[in-house]
Coordinates of C-alpha atoms and ligand atoms in Angstrom, one line a residue:
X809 CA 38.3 16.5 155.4
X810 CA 37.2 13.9 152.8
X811 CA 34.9 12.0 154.7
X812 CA 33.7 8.3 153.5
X813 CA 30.1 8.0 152.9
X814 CA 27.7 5.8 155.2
X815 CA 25.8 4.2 153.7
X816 CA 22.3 2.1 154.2
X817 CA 19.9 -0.6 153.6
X818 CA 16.3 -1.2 154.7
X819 CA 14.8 -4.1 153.6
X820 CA 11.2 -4.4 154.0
X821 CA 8.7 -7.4 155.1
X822 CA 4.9 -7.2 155.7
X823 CA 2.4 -4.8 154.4
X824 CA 1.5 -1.5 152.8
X825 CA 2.1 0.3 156.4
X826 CA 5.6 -1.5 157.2
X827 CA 6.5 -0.1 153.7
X828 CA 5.1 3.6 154.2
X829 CA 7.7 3.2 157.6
X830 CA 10.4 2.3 155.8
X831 CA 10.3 5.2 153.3
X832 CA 9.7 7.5 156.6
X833 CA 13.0 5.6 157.8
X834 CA 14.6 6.2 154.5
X835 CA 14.3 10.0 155.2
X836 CA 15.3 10.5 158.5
X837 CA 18.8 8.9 157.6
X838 CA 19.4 10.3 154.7
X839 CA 18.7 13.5 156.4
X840 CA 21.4 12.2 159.2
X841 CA 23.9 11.9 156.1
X842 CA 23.0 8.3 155.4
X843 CA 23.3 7.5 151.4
X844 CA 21.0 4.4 150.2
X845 CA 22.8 1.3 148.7
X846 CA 21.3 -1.4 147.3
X847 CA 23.2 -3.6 148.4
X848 CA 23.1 -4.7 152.2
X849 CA 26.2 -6.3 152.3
X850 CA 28.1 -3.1 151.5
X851 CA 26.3 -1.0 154.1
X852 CA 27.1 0.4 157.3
X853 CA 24.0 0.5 158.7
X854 CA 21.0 -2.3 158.0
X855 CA 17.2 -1.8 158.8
X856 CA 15.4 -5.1 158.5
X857 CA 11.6 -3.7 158.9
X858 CA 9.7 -6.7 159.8
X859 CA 6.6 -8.2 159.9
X860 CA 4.7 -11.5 162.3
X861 CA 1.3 -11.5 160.7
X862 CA 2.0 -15.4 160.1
X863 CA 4.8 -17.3 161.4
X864 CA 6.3 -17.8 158.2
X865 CA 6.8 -14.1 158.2
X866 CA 8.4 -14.2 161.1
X867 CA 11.0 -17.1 160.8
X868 CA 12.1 -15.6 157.8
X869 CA 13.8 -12.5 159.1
X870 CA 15.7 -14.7 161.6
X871 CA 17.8 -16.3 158.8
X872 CA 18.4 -12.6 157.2
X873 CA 19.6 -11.4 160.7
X874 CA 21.9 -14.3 161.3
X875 CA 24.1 -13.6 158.5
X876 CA 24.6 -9.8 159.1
X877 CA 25.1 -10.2 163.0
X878 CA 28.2 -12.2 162.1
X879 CA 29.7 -8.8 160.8
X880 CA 29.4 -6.9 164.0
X881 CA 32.1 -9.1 165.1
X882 CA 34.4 -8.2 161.9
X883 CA 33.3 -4.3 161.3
X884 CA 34.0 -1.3 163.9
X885 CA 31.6 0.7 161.8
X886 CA 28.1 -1.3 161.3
X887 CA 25.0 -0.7 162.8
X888 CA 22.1 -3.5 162.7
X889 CA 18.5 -2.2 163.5
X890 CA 15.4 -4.5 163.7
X891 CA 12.0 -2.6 163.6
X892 CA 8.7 -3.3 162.8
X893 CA 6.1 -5.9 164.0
X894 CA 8.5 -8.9 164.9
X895 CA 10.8 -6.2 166.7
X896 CA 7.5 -4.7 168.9
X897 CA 6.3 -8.6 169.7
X898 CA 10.1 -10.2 170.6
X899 CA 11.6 -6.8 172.5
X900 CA 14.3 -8.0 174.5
X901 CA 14.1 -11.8 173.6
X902 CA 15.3 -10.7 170.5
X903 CA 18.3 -9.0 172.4
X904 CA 18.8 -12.4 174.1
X905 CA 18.2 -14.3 170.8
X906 CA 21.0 -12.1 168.9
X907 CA 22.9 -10.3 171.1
X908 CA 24.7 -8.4 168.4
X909 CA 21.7 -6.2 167.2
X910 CA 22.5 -2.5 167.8
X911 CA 18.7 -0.8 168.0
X912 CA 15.1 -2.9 168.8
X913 CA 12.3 -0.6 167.5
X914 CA 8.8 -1.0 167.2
X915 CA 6.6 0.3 164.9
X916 CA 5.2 3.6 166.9
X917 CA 9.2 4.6 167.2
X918 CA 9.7 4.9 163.7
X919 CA 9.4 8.6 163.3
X920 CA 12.1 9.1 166.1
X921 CA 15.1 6.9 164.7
X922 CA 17.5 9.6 164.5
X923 CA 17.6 10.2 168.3
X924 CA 17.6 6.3 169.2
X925 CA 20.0 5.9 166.8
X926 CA 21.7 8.7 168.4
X927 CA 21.8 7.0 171.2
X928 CA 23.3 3.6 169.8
X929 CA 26.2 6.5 168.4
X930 CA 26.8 7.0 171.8
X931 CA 27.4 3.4 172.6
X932 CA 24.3 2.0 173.8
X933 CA 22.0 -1.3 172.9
X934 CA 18.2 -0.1 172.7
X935 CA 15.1 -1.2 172.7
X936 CA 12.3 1.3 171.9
X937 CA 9.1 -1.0 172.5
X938 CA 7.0 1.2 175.0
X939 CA 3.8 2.7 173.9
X940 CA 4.0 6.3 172.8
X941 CA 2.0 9.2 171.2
X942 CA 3.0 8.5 167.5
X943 CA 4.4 12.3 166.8
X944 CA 4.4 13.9 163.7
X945 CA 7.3 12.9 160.9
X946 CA 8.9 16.4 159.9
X947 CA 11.1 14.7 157.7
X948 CA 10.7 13.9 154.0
X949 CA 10.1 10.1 153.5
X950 CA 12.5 8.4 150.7
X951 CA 9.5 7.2 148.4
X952 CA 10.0 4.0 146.9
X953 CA 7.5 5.4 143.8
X954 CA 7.5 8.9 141.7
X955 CA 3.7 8.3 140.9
X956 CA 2.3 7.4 143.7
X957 CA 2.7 8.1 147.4
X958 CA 1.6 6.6 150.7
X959 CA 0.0 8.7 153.1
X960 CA -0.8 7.3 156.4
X961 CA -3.9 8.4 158.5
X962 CA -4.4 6.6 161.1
X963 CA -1.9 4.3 163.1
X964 CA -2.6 1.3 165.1
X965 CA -5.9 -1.0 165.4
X966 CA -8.6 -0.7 168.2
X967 CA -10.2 -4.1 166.8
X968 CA -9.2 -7.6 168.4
X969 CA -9.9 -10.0 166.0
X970 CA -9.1 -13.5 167.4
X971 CA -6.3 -14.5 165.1
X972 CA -4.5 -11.4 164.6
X973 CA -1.3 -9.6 166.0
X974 CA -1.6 -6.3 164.6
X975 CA -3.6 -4.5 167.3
X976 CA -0.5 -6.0 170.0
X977 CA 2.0 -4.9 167.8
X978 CA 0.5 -1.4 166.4
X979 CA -0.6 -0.5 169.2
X980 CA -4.0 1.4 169.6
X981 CA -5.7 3.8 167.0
X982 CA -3.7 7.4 167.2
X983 CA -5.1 9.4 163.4
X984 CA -3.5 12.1 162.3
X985 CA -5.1 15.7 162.2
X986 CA -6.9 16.3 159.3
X987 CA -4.4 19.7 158.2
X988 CA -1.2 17.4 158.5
X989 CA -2.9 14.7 155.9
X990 CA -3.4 17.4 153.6
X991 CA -0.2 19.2 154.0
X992 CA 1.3 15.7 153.1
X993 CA -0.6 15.5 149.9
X994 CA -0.1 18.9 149.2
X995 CA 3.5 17.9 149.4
X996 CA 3.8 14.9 147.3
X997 CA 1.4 17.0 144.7
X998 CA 4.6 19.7 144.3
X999 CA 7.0 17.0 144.1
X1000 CA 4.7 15.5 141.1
X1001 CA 3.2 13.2 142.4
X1002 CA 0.0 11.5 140.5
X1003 CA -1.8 8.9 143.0
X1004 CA -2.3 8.6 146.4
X1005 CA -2.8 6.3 148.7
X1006 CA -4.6 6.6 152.2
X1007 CA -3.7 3.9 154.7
X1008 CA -4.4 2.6 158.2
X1009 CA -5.4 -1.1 159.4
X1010 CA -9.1 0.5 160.3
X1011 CA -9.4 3.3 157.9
X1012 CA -12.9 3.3 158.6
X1013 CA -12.1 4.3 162.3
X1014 CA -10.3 7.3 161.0
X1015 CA -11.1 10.2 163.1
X1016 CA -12.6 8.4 166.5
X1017 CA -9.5 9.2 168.4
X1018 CA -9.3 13.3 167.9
X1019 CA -9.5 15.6 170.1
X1020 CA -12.6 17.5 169.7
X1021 CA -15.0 14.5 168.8
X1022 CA -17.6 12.8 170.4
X1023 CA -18.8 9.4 171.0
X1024 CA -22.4 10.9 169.8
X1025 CA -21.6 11.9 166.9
X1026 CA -21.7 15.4 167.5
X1027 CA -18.8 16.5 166.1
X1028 CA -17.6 13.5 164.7
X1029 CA -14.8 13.7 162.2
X1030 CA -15.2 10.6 159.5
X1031 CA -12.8 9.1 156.8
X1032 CA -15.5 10.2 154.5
X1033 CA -15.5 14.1 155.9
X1034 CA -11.3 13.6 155.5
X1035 CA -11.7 12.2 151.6
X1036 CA -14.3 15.4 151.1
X1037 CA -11.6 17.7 153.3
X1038 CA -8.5 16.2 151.0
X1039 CA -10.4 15.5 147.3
X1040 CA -9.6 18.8 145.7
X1041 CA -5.5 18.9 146.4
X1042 CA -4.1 20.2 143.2
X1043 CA -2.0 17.7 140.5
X1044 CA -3.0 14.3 142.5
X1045 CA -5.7 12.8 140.1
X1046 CA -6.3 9.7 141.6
X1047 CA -7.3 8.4 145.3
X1048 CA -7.0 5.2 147.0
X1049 CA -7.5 3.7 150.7
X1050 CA -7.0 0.9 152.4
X1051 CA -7.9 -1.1 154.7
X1052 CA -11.7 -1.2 155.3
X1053 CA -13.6 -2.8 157.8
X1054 CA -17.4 -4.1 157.0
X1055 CA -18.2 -3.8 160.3
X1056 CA -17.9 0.4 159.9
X1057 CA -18.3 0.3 156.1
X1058 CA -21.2 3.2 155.7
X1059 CA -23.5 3.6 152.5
X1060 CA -22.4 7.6 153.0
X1061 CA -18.7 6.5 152.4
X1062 CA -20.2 4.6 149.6
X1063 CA -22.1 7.6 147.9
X1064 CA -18.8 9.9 148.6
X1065 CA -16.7 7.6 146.3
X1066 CA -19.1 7.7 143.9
X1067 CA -19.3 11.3 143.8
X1068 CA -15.8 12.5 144.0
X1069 CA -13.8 12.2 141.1
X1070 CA -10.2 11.0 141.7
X1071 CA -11.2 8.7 144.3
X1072 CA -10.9 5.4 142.2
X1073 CA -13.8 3.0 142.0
X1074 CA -12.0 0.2 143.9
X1075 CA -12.6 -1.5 147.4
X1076 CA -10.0 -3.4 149.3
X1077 CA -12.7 -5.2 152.1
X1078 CA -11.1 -8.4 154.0
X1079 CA -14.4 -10.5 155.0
X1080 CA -12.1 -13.7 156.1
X1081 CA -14.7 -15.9 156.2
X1082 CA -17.9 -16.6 154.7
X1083 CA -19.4 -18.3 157.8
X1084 CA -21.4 -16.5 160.3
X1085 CA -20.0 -18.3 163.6
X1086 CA -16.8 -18.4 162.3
X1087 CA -17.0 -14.7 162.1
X1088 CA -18.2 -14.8 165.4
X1089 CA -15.3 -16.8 166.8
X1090 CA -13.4 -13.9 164.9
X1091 CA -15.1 -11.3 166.4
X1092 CA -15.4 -9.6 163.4
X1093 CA -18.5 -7.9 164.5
X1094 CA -20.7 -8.7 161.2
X1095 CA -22.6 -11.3 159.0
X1096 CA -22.0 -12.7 155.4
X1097 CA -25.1 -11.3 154.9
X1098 CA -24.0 -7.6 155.9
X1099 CA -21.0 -8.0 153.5
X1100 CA -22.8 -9.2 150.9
X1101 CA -25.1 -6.1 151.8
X1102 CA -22.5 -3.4 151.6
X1103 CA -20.8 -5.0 148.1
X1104 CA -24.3 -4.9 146.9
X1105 CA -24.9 -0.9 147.7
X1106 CA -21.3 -0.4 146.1
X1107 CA -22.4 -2.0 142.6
X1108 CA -25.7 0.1 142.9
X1109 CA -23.9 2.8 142.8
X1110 CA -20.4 2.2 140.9
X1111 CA -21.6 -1.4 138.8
X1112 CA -17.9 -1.2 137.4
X1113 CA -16.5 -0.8 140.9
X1114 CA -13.2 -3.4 141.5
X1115 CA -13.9 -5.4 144.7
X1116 CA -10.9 -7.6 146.7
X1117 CA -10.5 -8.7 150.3
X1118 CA -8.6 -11.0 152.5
X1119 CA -10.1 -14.3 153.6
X1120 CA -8.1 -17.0 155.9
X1121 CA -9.1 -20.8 155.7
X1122 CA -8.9 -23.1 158.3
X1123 CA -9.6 -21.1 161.1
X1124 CA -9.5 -23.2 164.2
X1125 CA -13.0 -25.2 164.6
X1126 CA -13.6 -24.5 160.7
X1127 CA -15.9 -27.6 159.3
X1128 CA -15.6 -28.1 155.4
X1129 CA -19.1 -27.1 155.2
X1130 CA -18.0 -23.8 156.7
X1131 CA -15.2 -23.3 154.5
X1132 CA -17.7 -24.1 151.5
X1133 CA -19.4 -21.0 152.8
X1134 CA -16.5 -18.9 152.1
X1135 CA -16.3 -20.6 148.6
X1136 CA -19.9 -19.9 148.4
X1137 CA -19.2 -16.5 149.4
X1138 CA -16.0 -16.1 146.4
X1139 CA -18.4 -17.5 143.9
X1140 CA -21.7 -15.1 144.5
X1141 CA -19.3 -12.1 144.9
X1142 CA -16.4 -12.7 142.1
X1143 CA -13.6 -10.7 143.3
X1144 CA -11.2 -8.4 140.9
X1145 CA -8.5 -10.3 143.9
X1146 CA -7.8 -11.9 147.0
X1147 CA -5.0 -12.3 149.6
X1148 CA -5.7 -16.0 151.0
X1149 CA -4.1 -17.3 153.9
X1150 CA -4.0 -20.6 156.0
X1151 CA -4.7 -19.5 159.0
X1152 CA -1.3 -19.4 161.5
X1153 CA -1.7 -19.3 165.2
X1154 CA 0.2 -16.2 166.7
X1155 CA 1.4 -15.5 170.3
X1156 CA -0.6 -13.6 172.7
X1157 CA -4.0 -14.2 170.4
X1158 CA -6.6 -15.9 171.6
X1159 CA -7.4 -18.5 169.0
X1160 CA -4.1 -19.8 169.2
X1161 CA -4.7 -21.0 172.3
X1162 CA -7.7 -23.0 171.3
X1163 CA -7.7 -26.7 171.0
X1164 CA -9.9 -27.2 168.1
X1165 CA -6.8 -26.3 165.2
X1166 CA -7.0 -27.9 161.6
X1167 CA -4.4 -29.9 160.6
X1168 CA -1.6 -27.9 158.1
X1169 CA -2.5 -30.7 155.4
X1170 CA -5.8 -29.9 155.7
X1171 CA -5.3 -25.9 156.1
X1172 CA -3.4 -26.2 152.6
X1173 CA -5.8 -28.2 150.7
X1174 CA -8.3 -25.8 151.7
X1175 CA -6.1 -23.0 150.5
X1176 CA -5.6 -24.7 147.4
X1177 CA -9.3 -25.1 146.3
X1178 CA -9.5 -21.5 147.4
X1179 CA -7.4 -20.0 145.1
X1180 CA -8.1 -22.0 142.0
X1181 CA -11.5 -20.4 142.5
X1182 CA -9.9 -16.9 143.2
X1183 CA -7.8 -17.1 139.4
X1184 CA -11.2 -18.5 137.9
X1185 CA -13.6 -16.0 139.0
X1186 CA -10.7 -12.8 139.2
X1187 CA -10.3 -13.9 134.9
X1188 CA -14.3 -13.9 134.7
X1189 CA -14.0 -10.2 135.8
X1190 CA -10.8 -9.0 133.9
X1191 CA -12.7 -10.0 130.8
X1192 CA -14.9 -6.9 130.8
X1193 CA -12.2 -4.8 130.1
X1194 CA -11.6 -6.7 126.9
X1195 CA -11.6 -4.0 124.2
X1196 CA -12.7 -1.2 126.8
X1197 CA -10.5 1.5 126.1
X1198 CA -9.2 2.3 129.9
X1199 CA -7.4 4.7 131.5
X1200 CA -3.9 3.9 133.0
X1201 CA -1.0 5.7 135.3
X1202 CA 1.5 4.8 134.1
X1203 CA 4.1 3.5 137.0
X1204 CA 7.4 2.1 135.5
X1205 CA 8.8 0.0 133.0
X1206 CA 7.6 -3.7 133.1
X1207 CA 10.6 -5.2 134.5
X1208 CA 10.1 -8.7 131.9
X1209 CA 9.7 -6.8 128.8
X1210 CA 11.6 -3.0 128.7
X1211 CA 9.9 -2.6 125.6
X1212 CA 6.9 -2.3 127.6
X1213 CA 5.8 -0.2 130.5
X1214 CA 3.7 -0.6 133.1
X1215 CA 0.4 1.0 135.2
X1216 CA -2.6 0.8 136.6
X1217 CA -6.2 1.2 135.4
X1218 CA -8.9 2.7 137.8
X1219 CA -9.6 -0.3 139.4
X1220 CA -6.3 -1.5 140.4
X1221 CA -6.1 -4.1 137.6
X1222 CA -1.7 -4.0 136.4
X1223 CA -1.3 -3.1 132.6
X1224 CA 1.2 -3.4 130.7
X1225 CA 1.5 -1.6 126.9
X1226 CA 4.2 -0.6 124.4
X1227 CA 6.0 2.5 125.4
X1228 CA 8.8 4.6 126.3
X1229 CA 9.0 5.1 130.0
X1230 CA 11.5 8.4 130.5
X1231 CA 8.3 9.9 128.6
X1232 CA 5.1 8.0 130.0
X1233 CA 6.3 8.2 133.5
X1234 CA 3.6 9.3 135.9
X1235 CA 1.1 10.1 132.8
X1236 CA -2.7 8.4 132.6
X1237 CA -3.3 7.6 129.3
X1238 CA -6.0 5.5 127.3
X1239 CA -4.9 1.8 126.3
X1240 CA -7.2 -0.4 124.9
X1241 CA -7.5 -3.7 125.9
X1242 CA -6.4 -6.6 124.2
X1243 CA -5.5 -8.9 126.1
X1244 CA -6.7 -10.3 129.9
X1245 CA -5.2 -12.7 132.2
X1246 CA -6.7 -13.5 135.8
X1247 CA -4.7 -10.6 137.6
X1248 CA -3.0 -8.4 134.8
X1249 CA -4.0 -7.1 131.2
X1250 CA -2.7 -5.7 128.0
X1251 CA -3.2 -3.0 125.9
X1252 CA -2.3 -0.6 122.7
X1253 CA -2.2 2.9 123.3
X1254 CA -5.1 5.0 121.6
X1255 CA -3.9 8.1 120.4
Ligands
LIG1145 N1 -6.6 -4.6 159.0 C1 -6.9 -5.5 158.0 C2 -5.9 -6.5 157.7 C3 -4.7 -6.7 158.5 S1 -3.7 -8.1 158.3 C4 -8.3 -6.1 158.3 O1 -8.8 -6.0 159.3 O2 -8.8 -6.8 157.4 C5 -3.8 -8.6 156.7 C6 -4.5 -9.9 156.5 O3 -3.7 -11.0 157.0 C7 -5.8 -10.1 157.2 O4 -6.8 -9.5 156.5 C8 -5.9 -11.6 157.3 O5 -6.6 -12.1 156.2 C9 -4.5 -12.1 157.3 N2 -4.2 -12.5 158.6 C10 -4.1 -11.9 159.8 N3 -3.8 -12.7 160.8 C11 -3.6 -13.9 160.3 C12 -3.3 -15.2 160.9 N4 -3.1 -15.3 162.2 N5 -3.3 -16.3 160.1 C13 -3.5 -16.1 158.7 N6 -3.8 -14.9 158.1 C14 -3.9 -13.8 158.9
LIG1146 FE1 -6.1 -7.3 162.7 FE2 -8.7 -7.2 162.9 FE3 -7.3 -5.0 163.4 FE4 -7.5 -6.0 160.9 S1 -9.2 -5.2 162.1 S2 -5.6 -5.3 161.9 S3 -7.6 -8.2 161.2 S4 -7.3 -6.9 164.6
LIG1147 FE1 2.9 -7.5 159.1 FE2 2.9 -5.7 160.9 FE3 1.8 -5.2 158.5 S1 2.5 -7.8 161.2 S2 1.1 -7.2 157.9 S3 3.9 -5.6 158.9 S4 1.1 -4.5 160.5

């Protein structure tokens, strides 16, 4: 029988994690027989993965999923799935909202979308929204990159920050063993791999959760001990994490990156605000002072090391001489980069129920000054790799100039130099520097 192929899209809002999901999403229906297409219009099954950190984020996806519910009405064979963060905060009211949708998943349910959608095949409307154990994904994720892979570690977020959704909508820390992160990486090493990339919202609370630890530290199982356990997988050459918290940050973790090679000399810590009681009304759980503390201990030990965060402005209550703190704070520090944000009030968090909010004009003039200081100070840094030679992986081509392709140094900074990519691909080359810009630089290759 010459069957038509289904095909489908997946189309992908939100963070690092949301994007790891979706390539673990990617697999599981192509091993169901699904073939990608680029174009969701022309598929037969749609995946919106979605994300609610801010409300923008959120309203957007309604608009996307307007337009392709209309079709369910036209098409006998089309399936529309919503997963992700908007999916595990809206459930059923998303159900009620657009009755069309086929599948409601949150984000723990990802690694079981063949048997929900199997059950959608069988003619039902679901909604997969109820904490489980996260199990183990035995099938092989769709990677987005051939350079450089994400490798979750630990799932959810034990923290509850005042503003934030994620720990409602992750649900609570579940880490991985140990032996199925490196399997993972031994993996993505066969398949030629280069880079990879450990994530979780709270890497630093990697290992808390596992069986066999203890609250005394007795047998306690770190992200350190798992960068140690993982360092020496054959064919990956570099190492990165994200997301750290200051408030677990340790000078051990510090010394560890120093010492082992491939892990790259570049730290992703959010500090949010540069005002000790707004980090209280947070509950971030540290000072200014403490962050400026463990930035300090990383440039005594790596003084080249690439430092970025995330920092919100007008955080409800926040005076302008409290938001000059967190200028204060960009300024002393000098960030490589930084994700800024006005802050959004979120359902089900406790700040957004406060009555002290700042006004959006004022939220976005606040954002504004931010980020002109951000560019200034991130060009200050890129200009000591002016006539460095440095080495780059080399990613893809640089989509504005095919002449050109483009990578990443050590620190994270994007490069672009002259070059072929079917023969760079995936390679880490020296470039030399000549030219920087606030967040990207350019180079000659030095042969
Ligand atoms: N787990 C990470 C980040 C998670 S969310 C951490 O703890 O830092 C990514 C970023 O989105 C946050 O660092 C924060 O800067 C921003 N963010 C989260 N909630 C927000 C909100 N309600 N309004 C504005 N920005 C927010
Ligand atoms: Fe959100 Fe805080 Fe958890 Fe980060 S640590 S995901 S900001 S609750
Ligand atoms: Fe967004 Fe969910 Fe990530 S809310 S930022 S996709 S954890």
């Amino acid at each position: 029988m010459n069957e038509k192929k289904r095909l489908y899209n997946i189309t992908t809002f939100g963070c690092q994690m949301n994007k790891a999901d979706s390539e673990r999403m990617g697999g599981i229906l192509e091993n169901m027989g699904f073939e990608f297409t680029e174009d969701p219009n022309n598929a037969n099954l749609i995946v919106y993965n979605t994300c609610t950190i801010r409300d923008n984020a959120e309203q957007k996806i309604y608009s996307y999923l307007g337009r392709q519910a209309q079709r369910k009405h036209q098409e006998t064979d089309f399936t529309l799935v919503v997963s992700g963060c908007v999916a595990q905060q809206e459930g059923e009211n998303l159900l009620r909202r657009i009755p069309e949708l086929d599948l409601v998943m949150g984000p723990q349910h990802v690694n079981r979308l063949d048997s929900l959608l199997e059950q959608v095949f069988a003619g039902n409307q679901i909604v997969a929204t109820e904490p489980i154990h996260i199990y183990e994904d035995i099938t092989k994720p769709r990677r987005e990159s051939k350079v450089s892979a994400w490798v979750n570690i630990i799932y959810g977020c034990n923290e509850r920050c005042t503003y934030c959704v994620v720990p409602n909508v992750r649900g609570v820390e579940q880490s991985r063993t140990p032996e199925s992160i490196k399997a993972e990486i031994e993996e993505v090493a066969r398949q030629g791999y280069k880079e990879v990339t450990l994530l979780g919202q709270n890497i630093d609370a990697y290992g808390r959760d596992l069986e066999g630890t203890t609250e005394t530290g007795r047998n306690l199982y770190t992200f350190t001990d798992l960068l140690y356990y993982i360092h020496d997988v054959e064919g990956i050459e570099r190492i990165r994490f994200a997301t750290s918290h200051p408030r677990y940050f340790t000078e051990r973790l510090i010394k560890a990156c120093h010492e082992l090679p491939k892990v790259c000399e570049h730290f992703h810590i959010p500090f949010q605000s540069g005002d000790n009681d707004i980090l209280k009304a947070m509950k971030r759980g540290y000072t200014h002072e403490r962050y400026r503390h463990i930035i300090s201990l990383i440039r005594h030990y790596m003084p080249d090391a690439s430092v970025t965060g995330d920092a919100i402005v007008g955080f409800p209550g926040e005076t302008e001489a409290q938001f000059q703190n967190t200028l204060s704070l960009v300024n002393d520090i000098g960030f490589d980069q930084l994700n800024t944000a006005a802050y959004s009030p979120r359902p089900n968090t406790p700040a957004a129920l406060w009555d002290n909010q700042i006004s959006e004009q004022e939220k976005s003039d606040r954002l504004q000054r931010l980020n002109h200081l951000v560019s200034i100070k991130a060009a200050e840094k890129s200009q000591r790799y002016l006539n460095r030679v440095e080495r780059v992986l080399v990613e893809d081509v640089n989509p504005k100039d095919t002449s050109q392709v483009m990578g990443r140094v050590e620190g994270n900074r994007l490069t672009f130099f002259k070059g072929d990519i079917t023969s760079l691909k995936g390679k880490i080359l020296p470039v030399k520097i000549t030219q920087v810009r606030s967040f990207s630089l350019t180079g000659e290759r030095v042969f």
